[in-house]
Short mmCIF file of C-alpha atoms in Angstrom, two decimals:
data_model
loop_
_atom_site.label_atom_id
_atom_site.label_comp_id
_atom_site.label_asym_id
_atom_site.label_seq_id
_atom_site.Cartn_x
_atom_site.Cartn_y
_atom_site.Cartn_z
CA MET A 22 1.55 -6.05 -19.86
CA GLY A 23 -0.70 -8.37 -17.85
CA PHE A 24 0.17 -10.35 -14.73
CA LEU A 25 0.36 -13.67 -16.59
CA THR A 26 2.64 -12.16 -19.23
CA VAL A 27 4.97 -10.85 -16.54
CA LEU A 28 4.98 -14.21 -14.77
CA SER A 29 5.75 -16.15 -17.94
CA ALA A 30 8.74 -13.91 -18.58
CA LEU A 31 10.38 -14.74 -15.25
CA PRO A 32 13.35 -17.11 -14.98
CA LEU A 33 12.25 -20.66 -14.23
CA ASP A 34 13.99 -20.75 -10.84
CA LEU A 35 12.07 -17.65 -9.67
CA CYS A 36 8.75 -18.99 -10.96
CA ALA A 37 9.36 -22.18 -8.96
CA GLN A 38 9.91 -20.32 -5.67
CA GLN A 39 7.13 -20.68 -3.12
CA TYR A 40 8.28 -17.47 -1.47
CA ARG A 41 9.75 -14.40 -3.11
CA VAL A 42 11.30 -11.40 -1.39
CA ALA A 43 10.80 -7.70 -2.09
CA ALA A 44 11.31 -4.36 -0.33
CA CYS A 45 9.26 -1.14 -0.06
CA ASP A 46 10.57 1.67 -2.24
CA TRP A 47 9.43 4.48 0.08
CA MET A 48 11.23 2.96 3.05
CA MET A 49 14.38 2.62 0.94
CA LEU A 50 14.11 6.37 0.22
CA LYS A 51 13.43 5.61 -3.46
CA ARG A 52 9.71 6.34 -3.77
CA GLN A 53 8.91 6.32 -7.51
CA LYS A 54 12.58 6.87 -8.37
CA LEU A 55 14.02 4.95 -11.29
CA GLY A 56 16.99 3.90 -9.18
CA GLU A 57 14.80 1.72 -6.97
CA PHE A 58 15.09 -1.18 -9.41
CA GLN A 59 18.89 -1.18 -9.48
CA LEU A 60 18.89 -0.85 -5.69
CA ALA A 61 16.52 -3.82 -5.40
CA LYS A 62 18.86 -5.86 -7.58
CA ASP A 63 21.92 -4.72 -5.63
CA ILE A 64 20.45 -5.88 -2.30
CA GLY A 65 19.42 -9.22 -3.82
CA ALA A 66 15.64 -8.69 -3.81
CA ASP A 67 13.36 -10.39 -6.32
CA GLY A 68 11.06 -7.39 -6.45
CA VAL A 69 10.11 -3.99 -5.13
CA GLU A 70 6.81 -2.66 -3.77
CA VAL A 71 6.26 0.64 -5.58
CA ASP A 72 4.41 3.44 -3.83
CA MET A 73 1.77 5.66 -5.43
CA GLY A 74 3.50 8.77 -4.16
CA PRO A 75 2.57 11.24 -1.41
CA LEU A 76 -1.01 12.42 -0.90
CA GLY A 77 -1.05 15.22 1.66
CA LYS A 78 -3.57 17.92 0.69
CA ARG A 79 -3.54 16.87 -2.97
CA VAL A 80 -6.68 15.67 -4.72
CA LEU A 81 -4.81 12.67 -6.14
CA PHE A 82 -1.52 10.95 -5.36
CA ASP A 83 1.63 12.67 -6.63
CA ASN A 84 1.97 9.79 -9.06
CA LYS A 85 4.55 9.95 -11.88
CA LEU A 86 3.28 6.71 -13.32
CA ARG A 87 0.30 8.39 -14.96
CA GLU A 88 2.71 9.88 -17.48
CA PRO A 89 3.55 7.74 -20.56
CA GLU A 90 7.22 8.76 -20.47
CA PHE A 91 7.66 7.55 -16.90
CA GLN A 92 5.58 4.44 -17.54
CA GLN A 93 7.92 3.33 -20.31
CA LYS A 94 11.08 4.12 -18.33
CA PHE A 95 9.92 2.31 -15.19
CA ARG A 96 8.61 -0.75 -17.02
CA ARG A 97 11.68 -1.03 -19.25
CA THR A 98 14.13 -0.61 -16.35
CA ALA A 99 12.36 -3.15 -14.14
CA ASP A 100 12.22 -5.69 -16.98
CA SER A 101 15.86 -5.18 -17.97
CA LEU A 102 17.01 -5.89 -14.40
CA GLY A 103 14.64 -8.81 -13.83
CA ILE A 104 12.93 -7.04 -10.93
CA GLN A 105 9.22 -7.64 -10.38
CA VAL A 106 6.66 -5.27 -8.92
CA PRO A 107 4.33 -7.55 -6.96
CA SER A 108 2.34 -4.71 -5.45
CA ILE A 109 1.54 -1.01 -5.56
CA ALA A 110 1.25 0.76 -2.21
CA MET A 111 -0.94 3.66 -1.13
CA SER A 112 1.23 4.67 1.82
CA GLY A 113 -0.53 8.05 1.91
CA PHE A 114 -3.26 6.31 3.90
CA PHE A 115 -0.91 5.75 6.82
CA ALA A 116 -1.59 9.41 7.62
CA GLN A 117 -4.88 10.06 5.81
CA SER A 118 -8.29 8.64 6.61
CA PHE A 119 -9.78 6.36 3.99
CA LEU A 120 -13.15 7.27 5.53
CA LYS A 121 -12.76 11.02 5.02
CA ARG A 122 -11.73 11.04 1.37
CA ASP A 123 -14.79 11.75 -0.78
CA ASN A 124 -12.82 10.77 -3.89
CA TYR A 125 -11.68 7.40 -2.53
CA LYS A 126 -12.88 5.62 -5.67
CA ASP A 127 -10.85 7.97 -7.89
CA LEU A 128 -7.78 7.30 -5.76
CA MET A 129 -8.37 3.57 -6.02
CA MET A 130 -8.80 3.72 -9.79
CA ASP A 131 -5.54 5.65 -10.03
CA CYS A 132 -3.87 2.80 -8.13
CA LEU A 133 -5.49 0.07 -10.24
CA GLN A 134 -4.31 1.76 -13.42
CA THR A 135 -0.79 2.08 -12.02
CA MET A 136 -0.86 -1.64 -11.23
CA ASP A 137 -1.54 -2.29 -14.92
CA VAL A 138 1.53 -0.26 -15.85
CA MET A 139 3.83 -2.28 -13.61
CA GLY A 140 2.15 -5.67 -13.94
CA ALA A 141 1.20 -5.78 -10.25
CA ARG A 142 -1.74 -7.80 -8.93
CA VAL A 143 -1.89 -6.56 -5.31
CA ALA A 144 -2.66 -3.06 -3.99
CA PHE A 145 -1.57 -2.24 -0.45
CA LEU A 146 -4.09 -0.15 1.49
CA PRO A 147 -3.10 0.68 5.10
CA LEU A 148 -5.99 1.80 7.29
CA GLY A 149 -3.79 3.31 9.98
CA GLY A 150 -4.86 6.86 9.17
CA SER A 151 -8.55 6.05 9.63
CA GLY A 152 -8.46 6.03 13.42
CA HIS A 153 -10.02 3.39 15.66
CA GLU A 154 -13.73 4.23 15.69
CA TRP A 155 -14.42 2.04 12.66
CA LYS A 156 -13.11 -1.00 14.52
CA GLN A 157 -16.20 -0.93 16.75
CA THR A 158 -19.86 -1.43 15.85
CA GLY A 159 -21.40 1.80 14.57
CA GLU A 160 -21.67 4.21 11.65
CA ALA A 161 -17.91 4.42 11.03
CA ARG A 162 -17.74 0.63 10.83
CA GLN A 163 -20.65 0.49 8.42
CA GLU A 164 -19.06 3.13 6.20
CA MET A 165 -15.69 1.37 6.22
CA VAL A 166 -17.34 -1.91 5.25
CA ARG A 167 -19.32 -0.22 2.48
CA ARG A 168 -16.27 1.51 1.01
CA LEU A 169 -14.10 -1.60 1.19
CA HIS A 170 -16.79 -3.63 -0.56
CA GLU A 171 -17.00 -1.04 -3.33
CA VAL A 172 -13.27 -0.85 -4.00
CA GLY A 173 -12.91 -4.59 -3.59
CA GLU A 174 -15.43 -5.16 -6.35
CA MET A 175 -13.60 -2.60 -8.50
CA ALA A 176 -10.38 -4.59 -8.09
CA LEU A 177 -12.08 -7.94 -8.58
CA LYS A 178 -13.45 -6.90 -11.97
CA GLU A 179 -9.85 -6.35 -13.10
CA GLY A 180 -8.48 -9.56 -11.62
CA LYS A 181 -6.69 -7.73 -8.80
CA VAL A 182 -6.74 -7.71 -5.01
CA ILE A 183 -6.72 -4.88 -2.49
CA ALA A 184 -4.75 -6.00 0.56
CA ILE A 185 -5.60 -4.08 3.72
CA ARG A 186 -3.50 -3.61 6.84
CA THR A 187 -5.86 -3.20 9.78
CA GLN A 188 -3.72 -3.82 12.89
CA LEU A 189 -6.53 -6.10 14.10
CA ASP A 190 -5.93 -9.63 15.33
CA ALA A 191 -6.73 -12.61 13.11
CA ARG A 192 -10.25 -13.25 14.39
CA ALA A 193 -11.20 -9.59 14.06
CA ASN A 194 -9.80 -9.58 10.53
CA LEU A 195 -11.90 -12.61 9.65
CA SER A 196 -15.02 -10.86 10.97
CA LEU A 197 -14.21 -7.77 8.91
CA LEU A 198 -13.66 -9.78 5.73
CA LYS A 199 -17.00 -11.53 6.25
CA GLU A 200 -18.76 -8.17 6.61
CA VAL A 201 -17.02 -6.68 3.57
CA ASP A 202 -18.03 -9.69 1.50
CA SER A 203 -15.78 -9.11 -1.51
CA LYS A 204 -13.17 -11.49 -2.87
CA GLY A 205 -11.30 -8.40 -4.01
CA ILE A 206 -10.37 -7.59 -0.40
CA LYS A 207 -7.78 -9.63 1.49
CA ILE A 208 -5.37 -9.03 4.35
CA TYR A 209 -1.85 -7.66 3.94
CA TYR A 210 -0.43 -9.42 6.97
CA ASN A 211 2.21 -7.53 8.92
CA LEU A 212 4.40 -9.52 11.32
CA GLN A 213 5.10 -6.33 13.25
CA ASP A 214 1.44 -5.96 14.27
CA ALA A 215 1.34 -9.39 15.91
CA VAL A 216 4.69 -9.02 17.69
CA ASP A 217 3.91 -5.50 18.95
CA GLN A 218 0.63 -6.78 20.43
CA GLY A 219 2.26 -9.80 22.08
CA LEU A 220 0.57 -12.25 19.72
CA CYS A 221 2.15 -15.30 18.11
CA PRO A 222 2.52 -14.63 14.36
CA SER A 223 2.36 -18.34 13.52
CA LYS A 224 -0.92 -18.82 15.40
CA GLU A 225 -2.36 -15.67 13.88
CA LEU A 226 -1.42 -16.75 10.35
CA LYS A 227 -2.96 -20.18 10.87
CA THR A 228 -6.20 -18.65 12.21
CA LEU A 229 -6.41 -16.18 9.35
CA GLY A 230 -5.96 -18.88 6.70
CA ALA A 231 -3.95 -18.92 3.48
CA GLU A 232 -6.89 -17.90 1.30
CA ASN A 233 -7.27 -14.59 3.20
CA ILE A 234 -3.62 -13.47 3.03
CA ALA A 235 -2.63 -11.57 -0.11
CA GLN A 236 0.89 -10.62 0.92
CA ILE A 237 3.12 -10.35 4.01
CA HIS A 238 5.21 -7.49 5.34
CA ALA A 239 8.00 -9.57 6.82
CA SER A 240 9.66 -7.12 9.18
CA LEU A 241 9.26 -5.63 12.66
CA THR A 242 9.53 -2.22 14.25
CA ASP A 243 13.01 -0.74 13.93
CA SER A 244 15.47 -2.07 16.50
CA VAL A 245 17.89 -4.47 14.87
CA THR A 246 17.92 -6.29 11.54
CA LEU A 247 15.89 -9.49 11.30
CA ASP A 248 18.88 -11.81 11.72
CA LYS A 249 19.58 -10.31 15.15
CA ASP A 250 16.00 -9.92 16.39
CA PRO A 251 14.91 -12.26 19.22
CA ARG A 252 11.30 -11.10 19.02
CA ILE A 253 10.38 -13.49 16.22
CA ASP A 254 11.20 -17.00 15.04
CA LEU A 255 11.06 -16.78 11.26
CA ARG A 256 11.80 -20.48 10.83
CA LYS A 257 8.64 -21.21 12.81
CA VAL A 258 6.74 -18.76 10.60
CA LYS A 259 8.02 -20.58 7.51
CA LYS A 260 6.94 -23.97 8.86
CA THR A 261 3.48 -22.57 9.49
CA LEU A 262 3.20 -21.09 6.00
CA ASP A 263 4.52 -24.35 4.51
CA LYS A 264 1.79 -26.31 6.28
CA MET A 265 -0.79 -23.76 5.11
CA LYS A 266 0.55 -24.17 1.56
CA TRP A 267 0.65 -20.38 1.25
CA THR A 268 2.77 -18.96 -1.54
CA GLY A 269 3.57 -15.35 -2.29
CA TRP A 270 5.70 -12.31 -1.55
CA LEU A 271 7.47 -11.40 1.66
CA VAL A 272 8.10 -7.66 1.63
CA VAL A 273 10.61 -5.86 3.88
CA GLU A 274 9.28 -2.60 5.27
CA ARG A 275 11.29 -1.91 8.42
CA SER A 276 13.52 -3.95 10.79
CA ARG A 277 16.26 -1.36 10.46
CA ASN A 278 19.17 -1.06 12.87
CA ALA A 279 17.92 1.77 15.12
CA LYS A 280 21.49 3.06 15.45
CA ASP A 281 21.93 3.26 11.68
CA VAL A 282 18.44 3.69 10.21
CA ARG A 283 19.53 5.48 7.03
CA ASN A 284 21.93 2.75 5.99
CA VAL A 285 19.56 1.50 3.30
CA ARG A 286 21.86 -1.01 1.65
CA GLY A 287 23.04 -2.40 4.96
CA ASN A 288 19.63 -2.76 6.58
CA PHE A 289 17.59 -3.89 3.61
CA GLY A 290 20.37 -6.01 2.15
CA THR A 291 20.77 -7.88 5.45
CA ASN A 292 17.01 -8.40 5.84
CA VAL A 293 16.54 -9.61 2.27
CA ALA A 294 19.47 -12.01 2.57
CA TYR A 295 18.15 -13.43 5.85
CA LEU A 296 14.64 -13.94 4.48
CA LYS A 297 16.06 -15.67 1.42
CA GLU A 298 18.28 -17.88 3.57
CA ILE A 299 15.24 -19.12 5.50
CA PHE A 300 12.44 -19.04 2.94
CA GLN A 301 14.27 -19.89 -0.28
CA ASN A 302 17.38 -21.85 0.64
CA GLU A 303 16.36 -24.02 3.62
CA ARG A 304 14.38 -27.20 3.09
#
């Protein structure tokens, strides 16, 4: 099922939304578990970001969605509940270096094929496990740029986008995108990165530009839920995105109550409801 087919099957009110809200399955303790779709519906989310599965010392991701039986079950369950899968995540690269995996193209192809199964258009590639050397001029930087260009072109040929989380500021991200030189690579913007570095998310978003942002992780480091967090003004963020005419998915990753981090329904339900209140219900 292609992306356009999935989109045409959505209810009209959801298709009309400028912003839609999802949550990460691995952070909801439902990584590649069938119950993630019912949980997403229960907490009021429009979608769920599905992870490829753990990597560790494996050659490939521990990915159930290569198996036809699981493909049918996952696709049928998501469709029956009206839950979209806007993106497929490779969270294994939070701990593993994208630069040290000789089979990085095989891993990317595995992800692209999984995206086809779930009708997703965006792949989430965190570069947190790749260290910091590549962020400076040198061989590591050259290799990162080369690899990102390669996988970006792989995605582009299939009408997809690889969205990278770099933890760089907006200007550094723009420089990286220019070096990579592939329309198949965009930024997966994380509000947490700006706030943790003392940067203004609204200014960073404006500098980065709507055309360079594939998706947004709309949460912060664990402390309190978004509705109680003084570290960010989400209404200001919305005004900025409105002016930029950006449209897309806001995905909850963290912002859990630090005193009750395993209360999945409470934390994620509260965050989803608050994002919807601001981004879908306020005019």
